[in-house]
PDB file of C-alpha atoms in Angstrom:
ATOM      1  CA  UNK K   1     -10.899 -31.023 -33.794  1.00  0.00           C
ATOM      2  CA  UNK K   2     -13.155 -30.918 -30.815  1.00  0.00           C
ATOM      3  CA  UNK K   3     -13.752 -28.227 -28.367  1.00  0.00           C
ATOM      4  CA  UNK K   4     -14.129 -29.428 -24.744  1.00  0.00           C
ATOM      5  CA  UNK K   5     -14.368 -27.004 -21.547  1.00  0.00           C
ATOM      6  CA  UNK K   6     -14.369 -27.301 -17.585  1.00  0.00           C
ATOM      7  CA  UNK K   7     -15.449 -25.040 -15.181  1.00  0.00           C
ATOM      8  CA  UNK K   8     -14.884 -25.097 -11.131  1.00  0.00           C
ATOM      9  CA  UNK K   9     -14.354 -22.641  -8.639  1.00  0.00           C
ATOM     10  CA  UNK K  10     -11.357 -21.198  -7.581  1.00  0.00           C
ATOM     11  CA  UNK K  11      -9.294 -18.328  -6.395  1.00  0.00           C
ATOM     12  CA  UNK K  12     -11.678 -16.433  -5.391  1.00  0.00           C
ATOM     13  CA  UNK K  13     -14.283 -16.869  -8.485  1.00  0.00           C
ATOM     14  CA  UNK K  14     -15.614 -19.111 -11.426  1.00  0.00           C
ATOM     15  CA  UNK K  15     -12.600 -20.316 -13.825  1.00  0.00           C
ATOM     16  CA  UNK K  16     -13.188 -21.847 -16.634  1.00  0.00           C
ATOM     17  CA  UNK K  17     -10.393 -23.527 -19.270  1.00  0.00           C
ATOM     18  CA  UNK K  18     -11.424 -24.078 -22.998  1.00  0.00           C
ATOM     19  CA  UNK K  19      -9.640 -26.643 -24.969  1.00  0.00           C
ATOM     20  CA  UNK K  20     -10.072 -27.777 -28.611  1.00  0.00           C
ATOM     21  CA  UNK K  21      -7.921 -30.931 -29.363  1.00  0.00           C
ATOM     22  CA  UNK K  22      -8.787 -34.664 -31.793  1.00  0.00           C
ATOM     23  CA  UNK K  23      -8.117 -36.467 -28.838  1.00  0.00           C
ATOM     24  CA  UNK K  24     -10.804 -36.281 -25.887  1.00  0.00           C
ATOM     25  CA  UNK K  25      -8.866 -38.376 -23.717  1.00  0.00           C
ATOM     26  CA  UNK K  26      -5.868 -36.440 -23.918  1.00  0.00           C
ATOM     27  CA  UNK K  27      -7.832 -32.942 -23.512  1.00  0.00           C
ATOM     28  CA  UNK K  28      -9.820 -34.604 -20.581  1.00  0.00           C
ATOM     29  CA  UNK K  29      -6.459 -35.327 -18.809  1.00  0.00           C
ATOM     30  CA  UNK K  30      -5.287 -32.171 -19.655  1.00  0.00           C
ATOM     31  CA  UNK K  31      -8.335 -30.253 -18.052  1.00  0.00           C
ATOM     32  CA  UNK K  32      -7.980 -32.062 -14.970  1.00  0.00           C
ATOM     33  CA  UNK K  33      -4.366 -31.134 -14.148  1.00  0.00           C
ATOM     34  CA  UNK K  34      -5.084 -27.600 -14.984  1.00  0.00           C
ATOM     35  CA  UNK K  35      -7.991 -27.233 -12.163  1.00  0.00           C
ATOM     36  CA  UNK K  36      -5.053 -29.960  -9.819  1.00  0.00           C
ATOM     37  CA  UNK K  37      -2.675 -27.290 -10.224  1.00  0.00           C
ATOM     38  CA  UNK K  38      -5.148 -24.027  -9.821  1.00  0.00           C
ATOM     39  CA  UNK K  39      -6.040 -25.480  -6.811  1.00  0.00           C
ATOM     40  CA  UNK K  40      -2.869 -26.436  -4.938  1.00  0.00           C
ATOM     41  CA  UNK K  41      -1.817 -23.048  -5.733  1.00  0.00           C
ATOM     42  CA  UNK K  42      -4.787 -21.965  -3.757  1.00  0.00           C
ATOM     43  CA  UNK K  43      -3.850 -24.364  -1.009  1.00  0.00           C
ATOM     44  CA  UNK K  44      -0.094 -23.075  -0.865  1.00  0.00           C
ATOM     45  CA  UNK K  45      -0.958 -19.389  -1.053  1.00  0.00           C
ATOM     46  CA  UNK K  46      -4.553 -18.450   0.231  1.00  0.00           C
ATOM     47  CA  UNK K  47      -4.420 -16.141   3.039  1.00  0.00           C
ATOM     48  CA  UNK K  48      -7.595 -17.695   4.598  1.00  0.00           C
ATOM     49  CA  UNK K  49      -5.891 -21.524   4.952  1.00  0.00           C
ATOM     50  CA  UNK K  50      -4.007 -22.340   7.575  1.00  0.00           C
ATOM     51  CA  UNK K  51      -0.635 -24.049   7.130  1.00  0.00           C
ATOM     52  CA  UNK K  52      -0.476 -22.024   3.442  1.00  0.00           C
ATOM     53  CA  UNK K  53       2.884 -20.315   2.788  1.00  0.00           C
ATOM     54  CA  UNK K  54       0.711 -16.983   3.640  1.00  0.00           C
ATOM     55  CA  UNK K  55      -0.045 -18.012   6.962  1.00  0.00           C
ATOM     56  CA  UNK K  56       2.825 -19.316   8.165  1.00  0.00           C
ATOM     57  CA  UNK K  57       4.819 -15.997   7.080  1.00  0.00           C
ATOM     58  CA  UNK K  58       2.668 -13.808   8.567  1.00  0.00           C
ATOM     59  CA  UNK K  59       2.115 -15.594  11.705  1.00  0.00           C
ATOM     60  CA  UNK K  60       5.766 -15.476  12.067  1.00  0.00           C
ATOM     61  CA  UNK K  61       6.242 -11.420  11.710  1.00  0.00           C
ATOM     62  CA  UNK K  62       8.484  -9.664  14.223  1.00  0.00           C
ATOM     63  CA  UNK K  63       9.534 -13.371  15.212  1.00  0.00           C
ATOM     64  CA  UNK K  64      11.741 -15.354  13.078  1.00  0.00           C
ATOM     65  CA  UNK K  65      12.162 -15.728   9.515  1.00  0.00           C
ATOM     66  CA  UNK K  66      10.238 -18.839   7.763  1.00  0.00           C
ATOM     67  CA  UNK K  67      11.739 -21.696   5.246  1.00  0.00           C
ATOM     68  CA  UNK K  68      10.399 -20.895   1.644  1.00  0.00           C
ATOM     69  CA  UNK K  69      10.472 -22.760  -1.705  1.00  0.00           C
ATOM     70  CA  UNK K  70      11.945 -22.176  -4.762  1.00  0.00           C
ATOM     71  CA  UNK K  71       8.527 -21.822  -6.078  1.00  0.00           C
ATOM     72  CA  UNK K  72       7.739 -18.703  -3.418  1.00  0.00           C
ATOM     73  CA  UNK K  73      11.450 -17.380  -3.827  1.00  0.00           C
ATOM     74  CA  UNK K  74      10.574 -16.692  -7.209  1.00  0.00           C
ATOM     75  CA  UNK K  75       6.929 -15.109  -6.879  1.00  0.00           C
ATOM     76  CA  UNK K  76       8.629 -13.078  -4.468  1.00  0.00           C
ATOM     77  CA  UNK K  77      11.554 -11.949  -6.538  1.00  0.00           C
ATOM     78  CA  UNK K  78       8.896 -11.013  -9.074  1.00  0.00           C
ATOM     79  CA  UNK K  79       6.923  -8.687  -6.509  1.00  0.00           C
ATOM     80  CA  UNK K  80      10.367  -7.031  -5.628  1.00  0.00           C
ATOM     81  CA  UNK K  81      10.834  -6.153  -9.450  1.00  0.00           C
ATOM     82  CA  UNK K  82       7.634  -5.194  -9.717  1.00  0.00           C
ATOM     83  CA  UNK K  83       7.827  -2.968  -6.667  1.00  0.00           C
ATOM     84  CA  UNK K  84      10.892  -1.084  -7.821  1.00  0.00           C
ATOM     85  CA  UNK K  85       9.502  -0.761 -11.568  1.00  0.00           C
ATOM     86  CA  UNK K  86       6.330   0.579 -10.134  1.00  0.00           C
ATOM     87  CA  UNK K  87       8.097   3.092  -7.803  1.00  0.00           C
ATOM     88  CA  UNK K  88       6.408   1.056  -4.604  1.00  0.00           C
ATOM     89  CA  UNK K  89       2.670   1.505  -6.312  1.00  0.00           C
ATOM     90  CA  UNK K  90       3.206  -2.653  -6.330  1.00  0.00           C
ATOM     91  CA  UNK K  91       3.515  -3.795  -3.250  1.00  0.00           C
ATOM     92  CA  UNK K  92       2.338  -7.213  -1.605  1.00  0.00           C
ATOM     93  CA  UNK K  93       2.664  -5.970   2.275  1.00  0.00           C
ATOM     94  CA  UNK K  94      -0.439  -3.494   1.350  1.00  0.00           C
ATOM     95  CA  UNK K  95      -3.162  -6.023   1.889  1.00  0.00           C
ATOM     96  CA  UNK K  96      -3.444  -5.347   5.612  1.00  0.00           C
ATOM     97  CA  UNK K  97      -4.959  -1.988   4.702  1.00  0.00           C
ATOM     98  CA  UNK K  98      -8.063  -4.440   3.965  1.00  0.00           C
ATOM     99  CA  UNK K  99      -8.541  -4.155   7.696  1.00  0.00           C
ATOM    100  CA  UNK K 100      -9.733  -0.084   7.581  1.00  0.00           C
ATOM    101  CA  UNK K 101     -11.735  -0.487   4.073  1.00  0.00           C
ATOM    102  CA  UNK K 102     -15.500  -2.364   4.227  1.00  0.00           C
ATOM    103  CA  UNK K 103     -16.929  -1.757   0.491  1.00  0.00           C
ATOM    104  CA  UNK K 104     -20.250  -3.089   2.592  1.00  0.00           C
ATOM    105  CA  UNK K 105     -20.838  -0.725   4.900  1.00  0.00           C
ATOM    106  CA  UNK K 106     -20.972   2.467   2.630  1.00  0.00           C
ATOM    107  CA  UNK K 107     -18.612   4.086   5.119  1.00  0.00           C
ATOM    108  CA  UNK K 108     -15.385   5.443   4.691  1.00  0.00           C
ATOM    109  CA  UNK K 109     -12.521   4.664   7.985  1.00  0.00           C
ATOM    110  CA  UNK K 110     -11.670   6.595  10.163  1.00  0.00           C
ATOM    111  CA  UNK K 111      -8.554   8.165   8.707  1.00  0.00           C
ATOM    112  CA  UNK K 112      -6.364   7.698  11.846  1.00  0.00           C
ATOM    113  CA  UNK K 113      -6.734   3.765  11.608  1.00  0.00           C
ATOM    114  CA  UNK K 114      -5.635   3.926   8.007  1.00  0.00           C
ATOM    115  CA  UNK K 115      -2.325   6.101   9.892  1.00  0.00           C
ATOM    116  CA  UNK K 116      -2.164   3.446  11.768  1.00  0.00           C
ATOM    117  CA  UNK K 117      -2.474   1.052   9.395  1.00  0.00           C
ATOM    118  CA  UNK K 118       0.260   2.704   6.940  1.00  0.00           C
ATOM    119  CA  UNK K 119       3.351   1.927   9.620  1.00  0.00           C
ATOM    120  CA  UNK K 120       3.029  -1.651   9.451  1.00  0.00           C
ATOM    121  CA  UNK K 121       2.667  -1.411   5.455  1.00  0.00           C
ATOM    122  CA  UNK K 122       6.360  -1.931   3.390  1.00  0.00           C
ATOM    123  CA  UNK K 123       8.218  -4.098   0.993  1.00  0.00           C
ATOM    124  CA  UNK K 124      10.822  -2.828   2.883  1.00  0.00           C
ATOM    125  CA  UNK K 125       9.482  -4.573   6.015  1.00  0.00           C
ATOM    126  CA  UNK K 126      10.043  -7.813   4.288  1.00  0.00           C
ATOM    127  CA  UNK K 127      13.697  -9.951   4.325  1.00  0.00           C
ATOM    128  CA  UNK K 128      13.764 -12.197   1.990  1.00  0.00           C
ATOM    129  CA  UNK K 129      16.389 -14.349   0.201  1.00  0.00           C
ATOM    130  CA  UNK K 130      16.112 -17.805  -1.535  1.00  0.00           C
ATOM    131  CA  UNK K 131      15.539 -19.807   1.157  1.00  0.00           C
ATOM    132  CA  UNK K 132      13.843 -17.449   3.742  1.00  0.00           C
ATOM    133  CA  UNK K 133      11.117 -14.561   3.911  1.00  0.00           C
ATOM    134  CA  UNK K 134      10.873 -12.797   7.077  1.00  0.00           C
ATOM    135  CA  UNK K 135       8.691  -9.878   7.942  1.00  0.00           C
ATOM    136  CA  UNK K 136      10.507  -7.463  10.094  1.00  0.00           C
ATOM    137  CA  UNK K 137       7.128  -6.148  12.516  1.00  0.00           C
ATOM    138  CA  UNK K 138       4.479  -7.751  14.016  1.00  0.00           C
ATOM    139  CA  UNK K 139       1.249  -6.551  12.627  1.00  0.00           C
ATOM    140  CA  UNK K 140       2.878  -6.761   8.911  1.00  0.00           C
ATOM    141  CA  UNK K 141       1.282  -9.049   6.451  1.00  0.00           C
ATOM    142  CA  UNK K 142       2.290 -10.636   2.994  1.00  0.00           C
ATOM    143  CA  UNK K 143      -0.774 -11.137   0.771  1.00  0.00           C
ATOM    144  CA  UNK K 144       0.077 -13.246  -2.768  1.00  0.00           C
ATOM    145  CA  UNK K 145      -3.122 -12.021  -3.997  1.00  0.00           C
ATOM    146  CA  UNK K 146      -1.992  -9.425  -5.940  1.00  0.00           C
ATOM    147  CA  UNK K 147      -0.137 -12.334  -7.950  1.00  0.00           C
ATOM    148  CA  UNK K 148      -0.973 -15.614  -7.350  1.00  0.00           C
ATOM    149  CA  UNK K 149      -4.118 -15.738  -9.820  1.00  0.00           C
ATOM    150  CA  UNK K 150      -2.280 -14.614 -12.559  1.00  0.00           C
ATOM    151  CA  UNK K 151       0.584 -16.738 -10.994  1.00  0.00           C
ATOM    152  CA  UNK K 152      -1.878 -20.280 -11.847  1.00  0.00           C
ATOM    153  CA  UNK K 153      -3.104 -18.715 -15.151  1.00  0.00           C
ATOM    154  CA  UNK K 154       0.704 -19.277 -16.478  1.00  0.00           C
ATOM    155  CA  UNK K 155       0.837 -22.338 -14.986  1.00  0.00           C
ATOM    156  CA  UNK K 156      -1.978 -23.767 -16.062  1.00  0.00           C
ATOM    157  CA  UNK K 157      -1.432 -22.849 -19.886  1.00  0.00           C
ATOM    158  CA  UNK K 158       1.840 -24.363 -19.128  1.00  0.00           C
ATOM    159  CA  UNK K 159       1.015 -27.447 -18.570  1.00  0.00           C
ATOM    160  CA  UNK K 160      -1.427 -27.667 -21.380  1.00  0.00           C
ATOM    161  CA  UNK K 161       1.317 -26.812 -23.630  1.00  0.00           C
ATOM    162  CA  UNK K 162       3.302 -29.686 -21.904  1.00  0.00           C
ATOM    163  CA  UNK K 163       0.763 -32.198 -22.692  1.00  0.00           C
ATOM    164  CA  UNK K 164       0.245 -31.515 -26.190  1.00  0.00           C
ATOM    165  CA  UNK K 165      -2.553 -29.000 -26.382  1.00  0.00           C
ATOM    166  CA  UNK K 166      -1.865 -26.518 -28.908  1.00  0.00           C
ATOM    167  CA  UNK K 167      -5.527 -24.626 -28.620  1.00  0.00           C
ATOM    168  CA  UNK K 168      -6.910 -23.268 -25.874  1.00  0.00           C
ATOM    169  CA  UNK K 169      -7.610 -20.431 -23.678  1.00  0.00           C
ATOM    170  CA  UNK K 170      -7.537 -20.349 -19.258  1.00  0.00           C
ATOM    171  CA  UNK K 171      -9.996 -18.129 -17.867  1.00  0.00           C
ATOM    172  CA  UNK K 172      -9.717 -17.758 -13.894  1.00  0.00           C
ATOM    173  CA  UNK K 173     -12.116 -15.192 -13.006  1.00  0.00           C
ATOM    174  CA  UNK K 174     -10.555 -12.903 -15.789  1.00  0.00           C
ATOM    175  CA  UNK K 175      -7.484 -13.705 -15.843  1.00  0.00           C
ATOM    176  CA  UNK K 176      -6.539 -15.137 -18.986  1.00  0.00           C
ATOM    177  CA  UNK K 177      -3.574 -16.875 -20.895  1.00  0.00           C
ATOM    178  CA  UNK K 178      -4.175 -18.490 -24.165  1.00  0.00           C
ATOM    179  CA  UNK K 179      -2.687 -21.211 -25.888  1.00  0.00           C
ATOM    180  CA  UNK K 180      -2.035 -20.408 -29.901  1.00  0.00           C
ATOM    181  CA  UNK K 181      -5.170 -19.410 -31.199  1.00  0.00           C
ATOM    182  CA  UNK K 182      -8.396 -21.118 -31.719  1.00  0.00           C
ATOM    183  CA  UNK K 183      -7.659 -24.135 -34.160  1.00  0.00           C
ATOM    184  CA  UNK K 184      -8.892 -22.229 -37.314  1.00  0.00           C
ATOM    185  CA  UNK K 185      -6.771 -19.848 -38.157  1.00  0.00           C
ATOM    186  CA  UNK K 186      -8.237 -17.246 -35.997  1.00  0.00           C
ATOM    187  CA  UNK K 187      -7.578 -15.799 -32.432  1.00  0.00           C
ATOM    188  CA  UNK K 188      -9.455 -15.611 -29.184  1.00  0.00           C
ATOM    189  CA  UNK K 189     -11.438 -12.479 -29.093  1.00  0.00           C
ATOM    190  CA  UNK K 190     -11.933 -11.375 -25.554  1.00  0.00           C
ATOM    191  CA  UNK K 191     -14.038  -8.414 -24.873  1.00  0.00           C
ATOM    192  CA  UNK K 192     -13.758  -5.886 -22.505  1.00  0.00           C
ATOM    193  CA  UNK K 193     -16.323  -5.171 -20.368  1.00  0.00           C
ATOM    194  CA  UNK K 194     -17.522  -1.658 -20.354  1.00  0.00           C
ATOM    195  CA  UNK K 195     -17.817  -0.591 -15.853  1.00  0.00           C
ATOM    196  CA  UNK K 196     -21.091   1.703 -16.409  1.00  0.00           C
ATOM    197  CA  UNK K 197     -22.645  -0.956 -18.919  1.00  0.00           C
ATOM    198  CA  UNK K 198     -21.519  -4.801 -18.046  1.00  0.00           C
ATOM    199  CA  UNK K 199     -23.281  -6.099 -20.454  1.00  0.00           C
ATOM    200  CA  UNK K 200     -21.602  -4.526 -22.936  1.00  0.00           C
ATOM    201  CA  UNK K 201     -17.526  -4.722 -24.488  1.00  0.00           C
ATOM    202  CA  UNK K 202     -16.109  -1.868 -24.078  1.00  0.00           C
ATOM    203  CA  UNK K 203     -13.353  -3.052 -26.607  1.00  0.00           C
ATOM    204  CA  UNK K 204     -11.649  -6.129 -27.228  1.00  0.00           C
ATOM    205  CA  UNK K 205      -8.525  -7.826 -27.469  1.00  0.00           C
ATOM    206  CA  UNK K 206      -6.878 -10.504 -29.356  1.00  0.00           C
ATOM    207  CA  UNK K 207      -4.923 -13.403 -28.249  1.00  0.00           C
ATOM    208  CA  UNK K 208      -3.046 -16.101 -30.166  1.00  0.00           C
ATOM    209  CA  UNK K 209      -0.255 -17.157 -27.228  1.00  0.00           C
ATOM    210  CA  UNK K 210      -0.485 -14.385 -25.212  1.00  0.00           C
ATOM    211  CA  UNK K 211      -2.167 -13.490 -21.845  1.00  0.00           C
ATOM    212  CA  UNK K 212      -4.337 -10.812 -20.225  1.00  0.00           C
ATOM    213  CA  UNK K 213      -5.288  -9.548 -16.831  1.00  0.00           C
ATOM    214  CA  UNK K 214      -7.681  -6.631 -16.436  1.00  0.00           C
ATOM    215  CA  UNK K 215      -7.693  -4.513 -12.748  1.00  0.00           C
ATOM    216  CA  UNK K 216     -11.113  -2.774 -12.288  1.00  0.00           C
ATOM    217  CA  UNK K 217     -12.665  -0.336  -9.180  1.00  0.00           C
ATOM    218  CA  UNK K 218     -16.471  -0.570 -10.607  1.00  0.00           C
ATOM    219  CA  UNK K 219     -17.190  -3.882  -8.289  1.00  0.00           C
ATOM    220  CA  UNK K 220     -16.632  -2.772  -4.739  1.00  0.00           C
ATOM    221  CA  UNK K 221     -16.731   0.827  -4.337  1.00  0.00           C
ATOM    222  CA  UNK K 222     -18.085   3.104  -1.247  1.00  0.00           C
ATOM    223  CA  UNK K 223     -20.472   6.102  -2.006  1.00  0.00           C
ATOM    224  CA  UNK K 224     -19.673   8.835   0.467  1.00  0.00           C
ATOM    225  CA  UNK K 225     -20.715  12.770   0.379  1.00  0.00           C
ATOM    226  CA  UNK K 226     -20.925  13.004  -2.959  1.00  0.00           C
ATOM    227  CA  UNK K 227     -17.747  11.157  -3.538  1.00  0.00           C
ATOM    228  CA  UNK K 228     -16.755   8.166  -4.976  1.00  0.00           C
ATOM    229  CA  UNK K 229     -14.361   5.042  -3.106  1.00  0.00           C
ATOM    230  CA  UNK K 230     -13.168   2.189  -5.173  1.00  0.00           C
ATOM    231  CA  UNK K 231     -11.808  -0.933  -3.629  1.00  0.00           C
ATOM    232  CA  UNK K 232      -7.810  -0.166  -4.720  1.00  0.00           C
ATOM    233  CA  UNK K 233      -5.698   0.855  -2.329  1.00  0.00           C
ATOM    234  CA  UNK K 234      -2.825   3.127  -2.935  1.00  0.00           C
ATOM    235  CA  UNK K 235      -0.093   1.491  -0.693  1.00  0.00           C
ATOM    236  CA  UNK K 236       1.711   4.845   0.196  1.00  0.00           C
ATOM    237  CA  UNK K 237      -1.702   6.547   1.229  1.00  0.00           C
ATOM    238  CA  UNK K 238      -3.897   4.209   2.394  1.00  0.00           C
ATOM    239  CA  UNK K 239      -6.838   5.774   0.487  1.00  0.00           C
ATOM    240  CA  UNK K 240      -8.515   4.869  -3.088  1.00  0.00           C
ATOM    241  CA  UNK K 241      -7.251   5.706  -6.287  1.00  0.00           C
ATOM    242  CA  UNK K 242      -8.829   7.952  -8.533  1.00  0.00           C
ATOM    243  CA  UNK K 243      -7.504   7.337 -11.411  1.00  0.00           C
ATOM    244  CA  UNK K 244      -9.213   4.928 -14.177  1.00  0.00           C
ATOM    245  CA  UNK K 245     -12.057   3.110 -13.593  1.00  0.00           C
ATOM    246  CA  UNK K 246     -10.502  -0.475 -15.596  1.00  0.00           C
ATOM    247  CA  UNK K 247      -7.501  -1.372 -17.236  1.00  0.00           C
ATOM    248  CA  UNK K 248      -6.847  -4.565 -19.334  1.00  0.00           C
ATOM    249  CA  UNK K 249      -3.405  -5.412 -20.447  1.00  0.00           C
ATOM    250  CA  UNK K 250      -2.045  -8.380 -22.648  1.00  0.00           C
ATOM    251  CA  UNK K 251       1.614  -9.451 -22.143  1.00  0.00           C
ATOM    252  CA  UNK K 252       2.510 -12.769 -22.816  1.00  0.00           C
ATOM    253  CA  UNK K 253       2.666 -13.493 -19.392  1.00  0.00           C
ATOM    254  CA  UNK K 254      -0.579 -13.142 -17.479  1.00  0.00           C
ATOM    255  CA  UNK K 255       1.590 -12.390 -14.513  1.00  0.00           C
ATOM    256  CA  UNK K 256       3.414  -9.727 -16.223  1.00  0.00           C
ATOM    257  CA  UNK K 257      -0.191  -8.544 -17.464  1.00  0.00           C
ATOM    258  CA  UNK K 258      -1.774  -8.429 -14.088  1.00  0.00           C
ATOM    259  CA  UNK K 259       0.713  -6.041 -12.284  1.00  0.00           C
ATOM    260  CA  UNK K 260       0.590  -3.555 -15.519  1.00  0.00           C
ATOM    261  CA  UNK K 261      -2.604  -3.688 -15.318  1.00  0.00           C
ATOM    262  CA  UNK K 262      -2.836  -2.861 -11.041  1.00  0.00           C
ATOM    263  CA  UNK K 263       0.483  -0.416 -11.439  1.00  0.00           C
ATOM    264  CA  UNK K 264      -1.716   1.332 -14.234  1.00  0.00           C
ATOM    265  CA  UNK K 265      -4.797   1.930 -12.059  1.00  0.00           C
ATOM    266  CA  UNK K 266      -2.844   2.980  -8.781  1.00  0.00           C
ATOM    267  CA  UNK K 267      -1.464   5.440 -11.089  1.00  0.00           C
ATOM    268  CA  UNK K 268      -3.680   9.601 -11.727  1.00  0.00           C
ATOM    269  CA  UNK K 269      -4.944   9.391 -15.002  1.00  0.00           C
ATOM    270  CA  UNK K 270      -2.510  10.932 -17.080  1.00  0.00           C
ATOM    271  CA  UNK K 271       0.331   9.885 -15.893  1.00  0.00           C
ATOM    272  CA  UNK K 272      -1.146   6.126 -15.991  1.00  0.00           C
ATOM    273  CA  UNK K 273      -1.656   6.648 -19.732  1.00  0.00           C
ATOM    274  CA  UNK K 274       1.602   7.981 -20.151  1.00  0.00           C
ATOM    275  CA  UNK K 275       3.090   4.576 -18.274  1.00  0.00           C
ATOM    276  CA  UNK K 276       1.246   2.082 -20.260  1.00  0.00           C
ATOM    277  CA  UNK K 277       2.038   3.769 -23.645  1.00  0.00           C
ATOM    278  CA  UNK K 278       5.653   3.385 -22.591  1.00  0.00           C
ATOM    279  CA  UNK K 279       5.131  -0.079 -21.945  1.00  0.00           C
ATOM    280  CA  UNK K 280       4.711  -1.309 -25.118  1.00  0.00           C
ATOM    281  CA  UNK K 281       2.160  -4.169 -24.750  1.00  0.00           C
ATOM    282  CA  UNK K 282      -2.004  -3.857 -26.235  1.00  0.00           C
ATOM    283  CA  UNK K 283      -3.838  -2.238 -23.302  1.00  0.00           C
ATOM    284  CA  UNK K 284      -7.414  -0.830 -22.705  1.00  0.00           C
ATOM    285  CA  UNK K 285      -8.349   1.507 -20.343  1.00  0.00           C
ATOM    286  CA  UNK K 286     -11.862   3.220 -19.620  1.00  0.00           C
ATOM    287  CA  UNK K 287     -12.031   6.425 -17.320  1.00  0.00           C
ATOM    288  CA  UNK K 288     -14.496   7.018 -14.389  1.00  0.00           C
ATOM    289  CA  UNK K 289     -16.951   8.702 -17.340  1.00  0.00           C
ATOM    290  CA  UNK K 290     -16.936   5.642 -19.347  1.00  0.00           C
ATOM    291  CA  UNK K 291     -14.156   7.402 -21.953  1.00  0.00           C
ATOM    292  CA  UNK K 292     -12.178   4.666 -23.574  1.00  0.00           C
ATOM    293  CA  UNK K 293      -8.520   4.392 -24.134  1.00  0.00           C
ATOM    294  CA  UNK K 294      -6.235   1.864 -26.162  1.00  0.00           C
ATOM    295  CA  UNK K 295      -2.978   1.949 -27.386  1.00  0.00           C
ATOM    296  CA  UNK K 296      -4.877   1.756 -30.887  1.00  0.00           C
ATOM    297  CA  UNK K 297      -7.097   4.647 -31.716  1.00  0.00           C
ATOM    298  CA  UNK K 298     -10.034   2.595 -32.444  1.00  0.00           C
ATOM    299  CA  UNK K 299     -10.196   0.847 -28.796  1.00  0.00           C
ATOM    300  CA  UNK K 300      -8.645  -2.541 -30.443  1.00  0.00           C
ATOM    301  CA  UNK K 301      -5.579  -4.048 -29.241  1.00  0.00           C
ATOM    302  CA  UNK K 302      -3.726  -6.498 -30.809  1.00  0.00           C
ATOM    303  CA  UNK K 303      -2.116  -9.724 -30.346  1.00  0.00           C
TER     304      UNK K 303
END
């Protein structure tokens, strides 16, 4: 066995896809229709290209409804379960609120633009069906960032598994899916980065064929009067959370993972711990004081 890896940048940040195979042409291949495929994703989705999916939807709100894909159909059918499992705390229309919040100015908005804001923010606002997405008011905006990333992860470990890799692990600026385990009998051990002390795991997880997206506030965050503003928007209020500081979830589906992990942080505290202890899935999560929580006493999931 041989380990080969290949990095790029994508998405939004570095990626990186780790593959151990005894045939370097084959793994070579492999690597280079994983970044193909993280990329056209990119292409088809990114908010800031013109002619993506993204653009052409929301340059078409309070107009006319817009041709879609199966491929789109399907990320979108996904948001609308995830919306209605998450009580509306998942919702892909909330991205406009981007417009109020600048992490770099170390001010907070004035809270009548966020009003303002708020009306043109709605899953509701959206009409979609399998052919068609539509949204209703001008102003409105669908953003496939809240699921696109972890979208590629799945695909890309998909088609590694397709052509023949049976080891490896995707890493796309921390999203992750693995493919079985390492190659000797062991798992991937990802840690968990502590917010007050990056350079330190907080915990860690193992994977063996399973995924895992962590949601974090510690990276862009406004400090105002004494008071604290992370970057993640609660979509009914228009205002930070303040709830956890991180939360890392494995599912084995990095796009399952990703919107426990951003339902979990929109959510206060307790009632987010009661949520992901329902869920049933390893999870990590590390309070504003650096206090760490796991579905396993001692901090360590499991695969």
């Amino acid at each position: 066995m041989q380990s080969f890896e290949h990095s790029f940048k994508a998405m939004g940040g570095p990626c990186k896809i780790h593959v151990i195979s005894p045939h370097e042409k084959t793994a070579v291949a492999a690597l280079a229709a994983c970044e193909a495929e993280v990329r056209r994703l990119e292409s088809k989705y990114s908010r800031y290209r013109e002619g993506s999916v993204t653009t052409v939807i929301n340059s078409a709100a309070g107009v006319e409804a817009v041709e879609i894909d199966k491929e789109t159909a399907g990320l979108l059918a996904y948001a609308d379960t995830a919306w209605r499992e998450s009580a509306g705390l998942f919702d892909l229309t909330s991205g406009l609120l981007r417009q109020a919040w600048d992490f770099r100015s170390g001010k907070i908005p004035d809270p009548e633009l966020v009003k303002s804001l708020l009306r043109k923010v709605g899953w509701k606002g959206l009409r979609w069906t399998k052919t068609s997405a539509f949204l209703l008011e001008a102003g409105m905006e669908l953003d496939f960032g809240g699921c696109v990333k972890e979208y590629a992860t799945d695909s890309a470990a998909g088609i590694l598994r397709n052509r023949g890799i049976d080891h490896a692990l995707v890493d796309l600026a921390g999203d992750m899916a693995s493919v079985g385990g390492r190659g000797d009998g062991e798992p991937w051990v990802i840690g968990i980065r502590h917010p007050n002390s990056p350079a330190h795991a907080a915990a860690t997880l193992e994977l063996s064929g399973q995924a895992l997206a962590s949601s974090g506030d510690y990276e862009r965050a406004i400090e105002f009067e004494g008071n604290r503003y992370g970057h993640i928007l609660n979509p009914r209020t228009g205002w930070p959370v303040q709830g956890f500081a991180a939360v890392s979830v494995s599912a084995p589906q990095c796009l399952v993972a990703g919107s426990a992990a951003t339902v979990a942080m929109l959510k206060p505290q307790e009632e987010s711990l009661q949520w992901l202890s329902r869920l049933g899935l390893p999870w990590v999560a590390i309070d504003p004081a650096g206090e760490v929580f796991s579905d396993e006493l001692s901090g360590r999931g499991h695969g």
